């Protein structure tokens, strides 16, 4: 049993995540390398100061630009956006491994009869005329789709996307254009068999994938397993036992935490590197709401004494901070929260709120580091970078 302090556990996770010390990822190649390491980036279309995967990459990849991600997704096709940690972005080579999840997402009962009635027609239209979006299909009507009413065209396209027959060809803002998966995926990827003969084999692979995305996890229920077979207690327990028996996991005891945590055996070298750190440095990053570092918020509370809730879907009168608040990482501690918003009319990044954690009083160096992080966020969004006192306007 490995025994470490909470400080050492924090530093290991941050180092493993690429959030501590010098940046280890750079440019377009760094985007691909980080996603390959993390397994996937969780996606959400909300864009107040950049979408969640973009902010996640900005916090890790030197000289990050959003066109790097777009190129890897829709031009070079090294990445695919589909389902893993709910809607996610992952390496295209993992497509055969996630067949079970596509089967789950394709099995929706809502408006299934209506979408099935148009399925063959839509596929034939795309096969003959090329990529289509909801506006170009010409289907009329409304359906009850997931959590809201939707156009029939959108519902049919999304149903075909869910099952993997269609993939996103390109995006223009939130408008998605779809094409046949057989035209967008390499032939060997499209025809590759699923490598897992049993649910347990897939569950073990997926558990290790999610654990490595975070760095440390406990065996109890965790939001890190959302969208996975491991969200069920029995399957999760069996997957942990399977990986332990194969020697792919190491148990870790962290001072002050009752539950045993686990890390991937292949990451033991990173733990040794983290244990040798004596100075965490003054690096400052703004963390995305769906960052893999934050997937298990109960674990974050236990290790960092930091309570975080993404309040975008919380009724306004119940919000404590705001709809899109980003945790502030400073060195090896979560030091506060910021609410930056891009004012598209003025082309400025405005900080609508700033809250430091109890017990943390920022000095000039911390404020300067936060200003640099906000400046990077502004540049990523094509906003003007103001003087520090202007960036903090409204906070």
Short mmCIF file of C-alpha atoms in Angstrom, two decimals:
data_model
loop_
_atom_site.label_atom_id
_atom_site.label_comp_id
_atom_site.label_asym_id
_atom_site.label_seq_id
_atom_site.Cartn_x
_atom_site.Cartn_y
_atom_site.Cartn_z
CA UNK A 1 0.00 0.00 0.00
CA UNK A 2 1.41 3.39 -1.02
CA UNK A 3 1.00 6.02 1.72
CA UNK A 4 1.17 9.73 0.90
CA UNK A 5 0.06 13.06 2.35
CA UNK A 6 -2.77 15.15 0.96
CA UNK A 7 -0.22 17.66 -0.35
CA UNK A 8 1.58 14.88 -2.20
CA UNK A 9 -1.71 13.57 -3.58
CA UNK A 10 -2.64 17.04 -4.84
CA UNK A 11 0.71 17.48 -6.52
CA UNK A 12 0.54 14.06 -8.16
CA UNK A 13 -2.88 14.72 -9.67
CA UNK A 14 -1.87 18.18 -10.87
CA UNK A 15 1.39 16.92 -12.35
CA UNK A 16 -0.42 14.01 -13.97
CA UNK A 17 -2.93 16.47 -15.43
CA UNK A 18 -0.25 18.74 -16.87
CA UNK A 19 -1.26 21.55 -14.51
CA UNK A 20 1.84 21.77 -12.30
CA UNK A 21 5.29 22.97 -13.28
CA UNK A 22 6.36 23.88 -16.81
CA UNK A 23 3.86 23.16 -19.57
CA UNK A 24 4.46 19.76 -21.13
CA UNK A 25 2.20 20.17 -24.14
CA UNK A 26 2.58 22.63 -27.00
CA UNK A 27 0.79 23.51 -30.23
CA UNK A 28 -1.41 21.22 -32.30
CA UNK A 29 0.71 18.18 -31.46
CA UNK A 30 0.28 19.00 -27.78
CA UNK A 31 -3.51 19.08 -28.15
CA UNK A 32 -3.50 15.59 -29.61
CA UNK A 33 -0.99 14.31 -27.04
CA UNK A 34 -3.03 15.58 -24.09
CA UNK A 35 -6.30 14.11 -25.38
CA UNK A 36 -4.58 10.78 -26.00
CA UNK A 37 -3.33 10.84 -22.40
CA UNK A 38 -6.70 11.89 -20.92
CA UNK A 39 -8.73 9.54 -23.11
CA UNK A 40 -11.36 12.16 -23.84
CA UNK A 41 -12.45 15.74 -23.31
CA UNK A 42 -16.02 16.24 -22.14
CA UNK A 43 -17.90 18.66 -24.39
CA UNK A 44 -20.66 21.17 -23.83
CA UNK A 45 -21.83 23.83 -26.32
CA UNK A 46 -22.19 26.65 -23.76
CA UNK A 47 -19.80 29.44 -24.72
CA UNK A 48 -19.55 32.46 -22.41
CA UNK A 49 -15.76 32.70 -22.46
CA UNK A 50 -14.82 29.67 -24.57
CA UNK A 51 -16.27 26.17 -24.56
CA UNK A 52 -15.24 23.74 -21.85
CA UNK A 53 -12.81 21.64 -23.98
CA UNK A 54 -11.15 24.80 -25.26
CA UNK A 55 -10.61 26.15 -21.74
CA UNK A 56 -9.31 22.72 -20.68
CA UNK A 57 -6.72 22.76 -23.47
CA UNK A 58 -5.81 26.40 -22.86
CA UNK A 59 -4.85 25.53 -19.27
CA UNK A 60 -2.38 22.90 -20.44
CA UNK A 61 -1.19 23.52 -23.99
CA UNK A 62 1.32 26.28 -24.65
CA UNK A 63 0.26 28.67 -27.44
CA UNK A 64 -3.14 26.98 -27.73
CA UNK A 65 -5.50 28.16 -30.47
CA UNK A 66 -9.08 26.86 -31.05
CA UNK A 67 -8.30 26.12 -34.70
CA UNK A 68 -5.92 23.38 -33.51
CA UNK A 69 -8.86 21.44 -32.12
CA UNK A 70 -11.06 22.11 -35.15
CA UNK A 71 -8.33 20.95 -37.53
CA UNK A 72 -7.75 17.73 -35.60
CA UNK A 73 -11.51 17.06 -35.51
CA UNK A 74 -12.81 18.05 -38.93
CA UNK A 75 -9.85 18.29 -41.28
CA UNK A 76 -7.20 15.79 -40.25
CA UNK A 77 -9.78 13.55 -38.50
CA UNK A 78 -7.35 12.46 -35.79
CA UNK A 79 -10.14 13.10 -33.27
CA UNK A 80 -13.86 12.38 -33.27
CA UNK A 81 -16.67 13.98 -31.27
CA UNK A 82 -19.09 11.38 -29.99
CA UNK A 83 -20.06 9.73 -26.70
CA UNK A 84 -17.66 8.73 -23.94
CA UNK A 85 -17.91 10.94 -20.82
CA UNK A 86 -21.33 11.94 -22.14
CA UNK A 87 -20.68 14.03 -25.27
CA UNK A 88 -16.92 14.04 -25.69
CA UNK A 89 -13.91 14.36 -27.98
CA UNK A 90 -11.56 11.40 -28.22
CA UNK A 91 -8.88 9.85 -30.49
CA UNK A 92 -10.38 8.30 -33.61
CA UNK A 93 -8.53 5.05 -32.92
CA UNK A 94 -10.79 4.48 -29.90
CA UNK A 95 -13.93 4.28 -32.07
CA UNK A 96 -14.10 0.45 -32.10
CA UNK A 97 -13.64 0.33 -28.31
CA UNK A 98 -16.74 2.43 -27.59
CA UNK A 99 -19.28 0.40 -29.57
CA UNK A 100 -21.20 -0.48 -26.39
CA UNK A 101 -21.73 3.19 -25.57
CA UNK A 102 -23.01 3.92 -29.08
CA UNK A 103 -25.51 1.10 -28.62
CA UNK A 104 -26.72 2.71 -25.38
CA UNK A 105 -27.11 6.16 -26.93
CA UNK A 106 -28.89 4.85 -30.03
CA UNK A 107 -31.55 3.13 -27.93
CA UNK A 108 -33.71 6.15 -27.15
CA UNK A 109 -37.48 5.62 -26.96
CA UNK A 110 -38.40 9.25 -27.54
CA UNK A 111 -39.94 9.86 -30.98
CA UNK A 112 -38.22 6.72 -32.20
CA UNK A 113 -41.09 5.81 -34.51
CA UNK A 114 -40.96 9.19 -36.25
CA UNK A 115 -37.18 9.25 -36.64
CA UNK A 116 -37.09 5.65 -37.88
CA UNK A 117 -39.65 6.48 -40.58
CA UNK A 118 -37.23 8.99 -42.14
CA UNK A 119 -33.97 7.17 -41.44
CA UNK A 120 -33.38 5.54 -44.83
CA UNK A 121 -34.41 8.65 -46.74
CA UNK A 122 -31.94 10.85 -44.85
CA UNK A 123 -29.10 8.38 -45.31
CA UNK A 124 -29.84 8.12 -49.03
CA UNK A 125 -29.98 11.92 -49.34
CA UNK A 126 -26.57 12.34 -47.70
CA UNK A 127 -25.10 9.49 -49.73
CA UNK A 128 -26.25 11.10 -52.98
CA UNK A 129 -26.02 14.84 -52.26
CA UNK A 130 -23.26 15.03 -49.66
CA UNK A 131 -23.15 16.45 -46.12
CA UNK A 132 -26.39 17.91 -44.74
CA UNK A 133 -27.57 19.92 -41.75
CA UNK A 134 -31.02 20.29 -40.23
CA UNK A 135 -31.81 23.34 -42.37
CA UNK A 136 -30.78 21.76 -45.67
CA UNK A 137 -32.72 18.50 -45.28
CA UNK A 138 -36.12 20.07 -45.88
CA UNK A 139 -37.96 17.96 -43.28
CA UNK A 140 -40.77 19.77 -41.51
CA UNK A 141 -42.44 19.14 -38.20
CA UNK A 142 -41.63 19.03 -34.48
CA UNK A 143 -40.95 16.07 -32.19
CA UNK A 144 -40.50 15.49 -28.46
CA UNK A 145 -36.75 14.97 -28.38
CA UNK A 146 -34.77 14.25 -25.20
CA UNK A 147 -35.36 17.19 -22.82
CA UNK A 148 -37.01 19.61 -25.28
CA UNK A 149 -39.07 19.94 -28.42
CA UNK A 150 -36.94 19.75 -31.57
CA UNK A 151 -37.37 19.91 -35.31
CA UNK A 152 -37.88 16.55 -36.96
CA UNK A 153 -34.81 17.15 -39.14
CA UNK A 154 -32.55 17.70 -36.15
CA UNK A 155 -33.97 14.67 -34.33
CA UNK A 156 -33.41 12.32 -37.28
CA UNK A 157 -29.85 13.56 -37.79
CA UNK A 158 -29.06 13.24 -34.09
CA UNK A 159 -30.54 9.74 -33.90
CA UNK A 160 -28.32 8.64 -36.80
CA UNK A 161 -25.39 10.38 -35.12
CA UNK A 162 -26.11 8.67 -31.79
CA UNK A 163 -25.95 5.24 -33.37
CA UNK A 164 -22.77 6.10 -35.26
CA UNK A 165 -24.13 6.03 -38.82
CA UNK A 166 -23.45 9.78 -39.15
CA UNK A 167 -20.66 11.90 -37.75
CA UNK A 168 -20.11 15.63 -37.63
CA UNK A 169 -18.57 16.76 -40.91
CA UNK A 170 -18.08 20.38 -39.86
CA UNK A 171 -19.39 23.07 -37.53
CA UNK A 172 -20.28 26.71 -37.99
CA UNK A 173 -20.85 27.95 -34.46
CA UNK A 174 -23.49 25.58 -33.10
CA UNK A 175 -24.74 24.53 -36.56
CA UNK A 176 -23.58 20.97 -37.22
CA UNK A 177 -23.31 19.47 -40.69
CA UNK A 178 -23.31 15.66 -40.86
CA UNK A 179 -21.86 13.11 -43.24
CA UNK A 180 -21.74 9.33 -43.41
CA UNK A 181 -19.37 7.76 -40.89
CA UNK A 182 -18.09 5.52 -43.67
CA UNK A 183 -16.79 8.61 -45.49
CA UNK A 184 -15.21 10.23 -42.45
CA UNK A 185 -13.58 7.31 -40.63
CA UNK A 186 -10.58 5.38 -41.95
CA UNK A 187 -11.66 2.02 -43.36
CA UNK A 188 -9.63 -0.01 -40.88
CA UNK A 189 -11.18 1.90 -37.97
CA UNK A 190 -14.71 1.59 -39.33
CA UNK A 191 -14.49 -2.16 -39.86
CA UNK A 192 -12.38 -3.03 -36.81
CA UNK A 193 -14.20 -5.42 -34.46
CA UNK A 194 -14.93 -4.41 -30.90
CA UNK A 195 -11.97 -5.73 -28.87
CA UNK A 196 -13.96 -6.69 -25.76
CA UNK A 197 -15.75 -10.06 -25.69
CA UNK A 198 -17.53 -9.36 -22.38
CA UNK A 199 -19.07 -6.39 -20.60
CA UNK A 200 -16.48 -6.89 -17.86
CA UNK A 201 -13.60 -6.56 -20.31
CA UNK A 202 -14.99 -3.29 -21.60
CA UNK A 203 -15.81 -2.06 -18.09
CA UNK A 204 -12.23 -2.70 -16.94
CA UNK A 205 -10.75 -0.90 -19.95
CA UNK A 206 -13.12 2.02 -19.46
CA UNK A 207 -12.47 2.20 -15.72
CA UNK A 208 -8.72 2.43 -16.31
CA UNK A 209 -9.36 5.08 -18.97
CA UNK A 210 -11.43 7.23 -16.59
CA UNK A 211 -9.03 6.71 -13.69
CA UNK A 212 -6.09 7.84 -15.80
CA UNK A 213 -8.11 10.86 -16.95
CA UNK A 214 -8.30 11.99 -13.31
CA UNK A 215 -5.13 10.49 -11.81
CA UNK A 216 -6.55 9.09 -8.57
CA UNK A 217 -9.99 7.62 -7.91
CA UNK A 218 -11.70 5.68 -5.17
CA UNK A 219 -13.77 2.53 -5.73
CA UNK A 220 -17.01 4.13 -4.61
CA UNK A 221 -19.56 5.91 -6.80
CA UNK A 222 -18.05 8.78 -8.75
CA UNK A 223 -19.24 11.19 -11.41
CA UNK A 224 -16.04 10.30 -13.23
CA UNK A 225 -17.94 7.20 -14.39
CA UNK A 226 -20.90 9.05 -15.92
CA UNK A 227 -21.90 7.45 -19.21
CA UNK A 228 -20.06 4.24 -18.34
CA UNK A 229 -21.05 0.72 -17.36
CA UNK A 230 -19.05 1.42 -14.19
CA UNK A 231 -21.72 3.78 -12.94
CA UNK A 232 -23.42 0.59 -11.73
CA UNK A 233 -21.96 -0.52 -8.39
CA UNK A 234 -21.67 -4.24 -9.15
CA UNK A 235 -19.93 -3.72 -12.49
CA UNK A 236 -17.60 -1.11 -10.99
CA UNK A 237 -16.60 -3.46 -8.19
CA UNK A 238 -15.91 -6.29 -10.63
CA UNK A 239 -13.87 -3.99 -12.88
CA UNK A 240 -11.71 -2.83 -9.96
CA UNK A 241 -11.13 -6.44 -8.90
CA UNK A 242 -10.24 -7.42 -12.46
CA UNK A 243 -7.68 -4.62 -12.81
CA UNK A 244 -6.16 -5.31 -9.40
CA UNK A 245 -5.78 -8.98 -10.24
CA UNK A 246 -3.99 -8.05 -13.46
CA UNK A 247 -1.65 -5.68 -11.62
CA UNK A 248 -2.84 -2.57 -13.46
CA UNK A 249 -3.85 -0.65 -10.32
CA UNK A 250 -1.99 0.40 -7.19
CA UNK A 251 -3.85 1.15 -3.93
CA UNK A 252 -2.98 4.49 -2.34
CA UNK A 253 -3.67 5.60 1.22
CA UNK A 254 -3.90 9.38 1.62
CA UNK A 255 -3.72 10.90 5.10
CA UNK A 256 -7.07 12.09 6.38
CA UNK A 257 -9.10 10.24 3.72
CA UNK A 258 -10.97 7.14 4.82
CA UNK A 259 -11.40 5.50 1.42
CA UNK A 260 -8.52 3.82 -0.39
CA UNK A 261 -7.63 5.61 -3.64
CA UNK A 262 -6.23 3.90 -6.72
CA UNK A 263 -3.80 4.93 -9.42
CA UNK A 264 -2.69 3.25 -12.63
CA UNK A 265 0.47 1.20 -12.24
CA UNK A 266 1.84 2.83 -15.38
CA UNK A 267 1.71 6.23 -13.66
CA UNK A 268 3.98 5.25 -10.76
CA UNK A 269 6.84 7.20 -12.31
CA UNK A 270 4.77 10.39 -12.20
CA UNK A 271 4.04 9.77 -8.52
CA UNK A 272 7.77 9.51 -7.78
CA UNK A 273 8.30 12.77 -9.68
CA UNK A 274 5.53 14.44 -7.68
CA UNK A 275 6.98 13.22 -4.36
CA UNK A 276 10.24 14.96 -5.23
CA UNK A 277 8.60 18.37 -5.68
CA UNK A 278 9.54 20.85 -2.95
CA UNK A 279 8.20 24.03 -4.56
CA UNK A 280 4.91 23.91 -6.53
CA UNK A 281 5.65 27.22 -8.22
CA UNK A 282 3.34 30.13 -9.01
CA UNK A 283 1.62 28.93 -12.16
CA UNK A 284 -1.98 30.12 -12.44
CA UNK A 285 -4.67 28.49 -14.59
CA UNK A 286 -8.41 28.91 -15.03
CA UNK A 287 -10.11 25.52 -15.04
CA UNK A 288 -13.04 24.55 -17.24
CA UNK A 289 -16.30 23.40 -15.59
CA UNK A 290 -16.05 19.96 -17.24
CA UNK A 291 -12.28 19.59 -16.89
CA UNK A 292 -11.31 15.97 -16.15
CA UNK A 293 -9.47 17.27 -13.09
CA UNK A 294 -12.90 18.19 -11.66
CA UNK A 295 -14.85 15.08 -12.69
CA UNK A 296 -15.05 13.78 -9.11
CA UNK A 297 -15.94 16.89 -7.15
CA UNK A 298 -16.22 14.98 -3.87
CA UNK A 299 -12.61 13.89 -4.33
CA UNK A 300 -11.62 17.49 -5.07
CA UNK A 301 -13.34 18.56 -1.85
CA UNK A 302 -11.50 15.87 0.11
CA UNK A 303 -8.06 16.68 -1.33
CA UNK A 304 -8.25 20.45 -1.93
CA UNK A 305 -10.91 21.64 0.56
CA UNK A 306 -12.71 23.20 -2.41
CA UNK A 307 -16.45 22.90 -3.10
CA UNK A 308 -17.34 23.44 -6.74
CA UNK A 309 -20.69 23.28 -8.48
CA UNK A 310 -21.19 24.27 -12.09
CA UNK A 311 -24.26 26.46 -11.72
CA UNK A 312 -25.16 26.83 -15.39
CA UNK A 313 -28.24 24.65 -14.90
CA UNK A 314 -29.01 25.91 -11.39
CA UNK A 315 -32.02 28.28 -11.17
CA UNK A 316 -30.74 31.85 -10.96
CA UNK A 317 -32.18 32.48 -7.49
CA UNK A 318 -30.33 29.46 -6.11
CA UNK A 319 -26.88 30.27 -7.52
CA UNK A 320 -24.13 31.06 -5.04
CA UNK A 321 -21.64 32.52 -7.53
CA UNK A 322 -22.82 32.56 -11.14
CA UNK A 323 -23.69 30.47 -14.20
CA UNK A 324 -20.15 30.04 -15.55
CA UNK A 325 -17.55 30.26 -12.82
CA UNK A 326 -14.04 28.91 -13.37
CA UNK A 327 -11.91 27.62 -10.47
CA UNK A 328 -8.57 29.42 -10.11
CA UNK A 329 -5.59 27.10 -9.71
CA UNK A 330 -2.55 28.78 -8.20
CA UNK A 331 0.47 26.60 -7.56
CA UNK A 332 -0.91 23.45 -5.93
CA UNK A 333 -4.06 24.95 -4.43
CA UNK A 334 -7.49 25.96 -5.67
CA UNK A 335 -7.30 29.56 -4.55
CA UNK A 336 -10.53 31.08 -5.82
CA UNK A 337 -13.14 31.44 -8.55
CA UNK A 338 -13.52 33.80 -11.49
CA UNK A 339 -16.49 34.62 -13.71
CA UNK A 340 -15.08 35.92 -17.01
CA UNK A 341 -17.48 36.71 -19.86
CA UNK A 342 -16.67 37.76 -23.41
CA UNK A 343 -18.53 40.91 -24.34
CA UNK A 344 -18.88 40.22 -28.07
CA UNK A 345 -20.08 43.75 -28.90
CA UNK A 346 -17.08 45.51 -27.38
CA UNK A 347 -14.64 42.67 -28.03
CA UNK A 348 -13.51 42.68 -24.41
CA UNK A 349 -13.19 40.09 -21.71
CA UNK A 350 -15.04 41.28 -18.61
CA UNK A 351 -14.55 39.75 -15.19
CA UNK A 352 -18.02 39.76 -13.67
CA UNK A 353 -17.01 38.17 -10.40
CA UNK A 354 -13.91 37.22 -8.43
CA UNK A 355 -13.94 35.26 -5.17
CA UNK A 356 -10.86 34.16 -3.24
CA UNK A 357 -11.04 31.16 -0.95
CA UNK A 358 -11.07 31.74 2.84
CA UNK A 359 -7.53 31.85 4.14
CA UNK A 360 -6.00 32.91 0.82
CA UNK A 361 -4.94 36.54 0.45
CA UNK A 362 -3.49 37.17 -3.02
CA UNK A 363 -0.24 39.11 -3.19
CA UNK A 364 0.91 41.10 -6.21
CA UNK A 365 2.51 38.01 -7.72
CA UNK A 366 -0.75 36.05 -7.50
CA UNK A 367 -2.74 38.92 -9.01
CA UNK A 368 -0.26 39.24 -11.84
CA UNK A 369 -0.44 35.49 -12.49
CA UNK A 370 -4.24 35.66 -12.61
CA UNK A 371 -4.04 38.62 -15.00
CA UNK A 372 -1.82 36.57 -17.30
CA UNK A 373 -4.30 33.66 -17.22
CA UNK A 374 -7.18 36.02 -18.04
CA UNK A 375 -5.14 37.55 -20.85
CA UNK A 376 -4.59 34.11 -22.38
CA UNK A 377 -8.33 33.48 -22.15
CA UNK A 378 -9.07 36.82 -23.80
CA UNK A 379 -6.66 36.13 -26.66
CA UNK A 380 -8.14 32.65 -27.22
CA UNK A 381 -11.55 34.29 -27.64
CA UNK A 382 -10.26 37.00 -29.95
CA UNK A 383 -10.90 39.66 -27.32
CA UNK A 384 -8.84 42.73 -26.59
CA UNK A 385 -6.52 42.50 -23.63
CA UNK A 386 -6.99 45.39 -21.25
CA UNK A 387 -4.77 46.71 -18.50
CA UNK A 388 -5.03 44.67 -15.27
CA UNK A 389 -7.42 47.12 -13.55
CA UNK A 390 -9.74 46.94 -16.58
CA UNK A 391 -9.70 43.13 -16.61
CA UNK A 392 -10.83 43.17 -13.01
CA UNK A 393 -13.65 45.60 -13.73
CA UNK A 394 -16.91 44.45 -12.18
CA UNK A 395 -15.24 41.98 -9.82
#
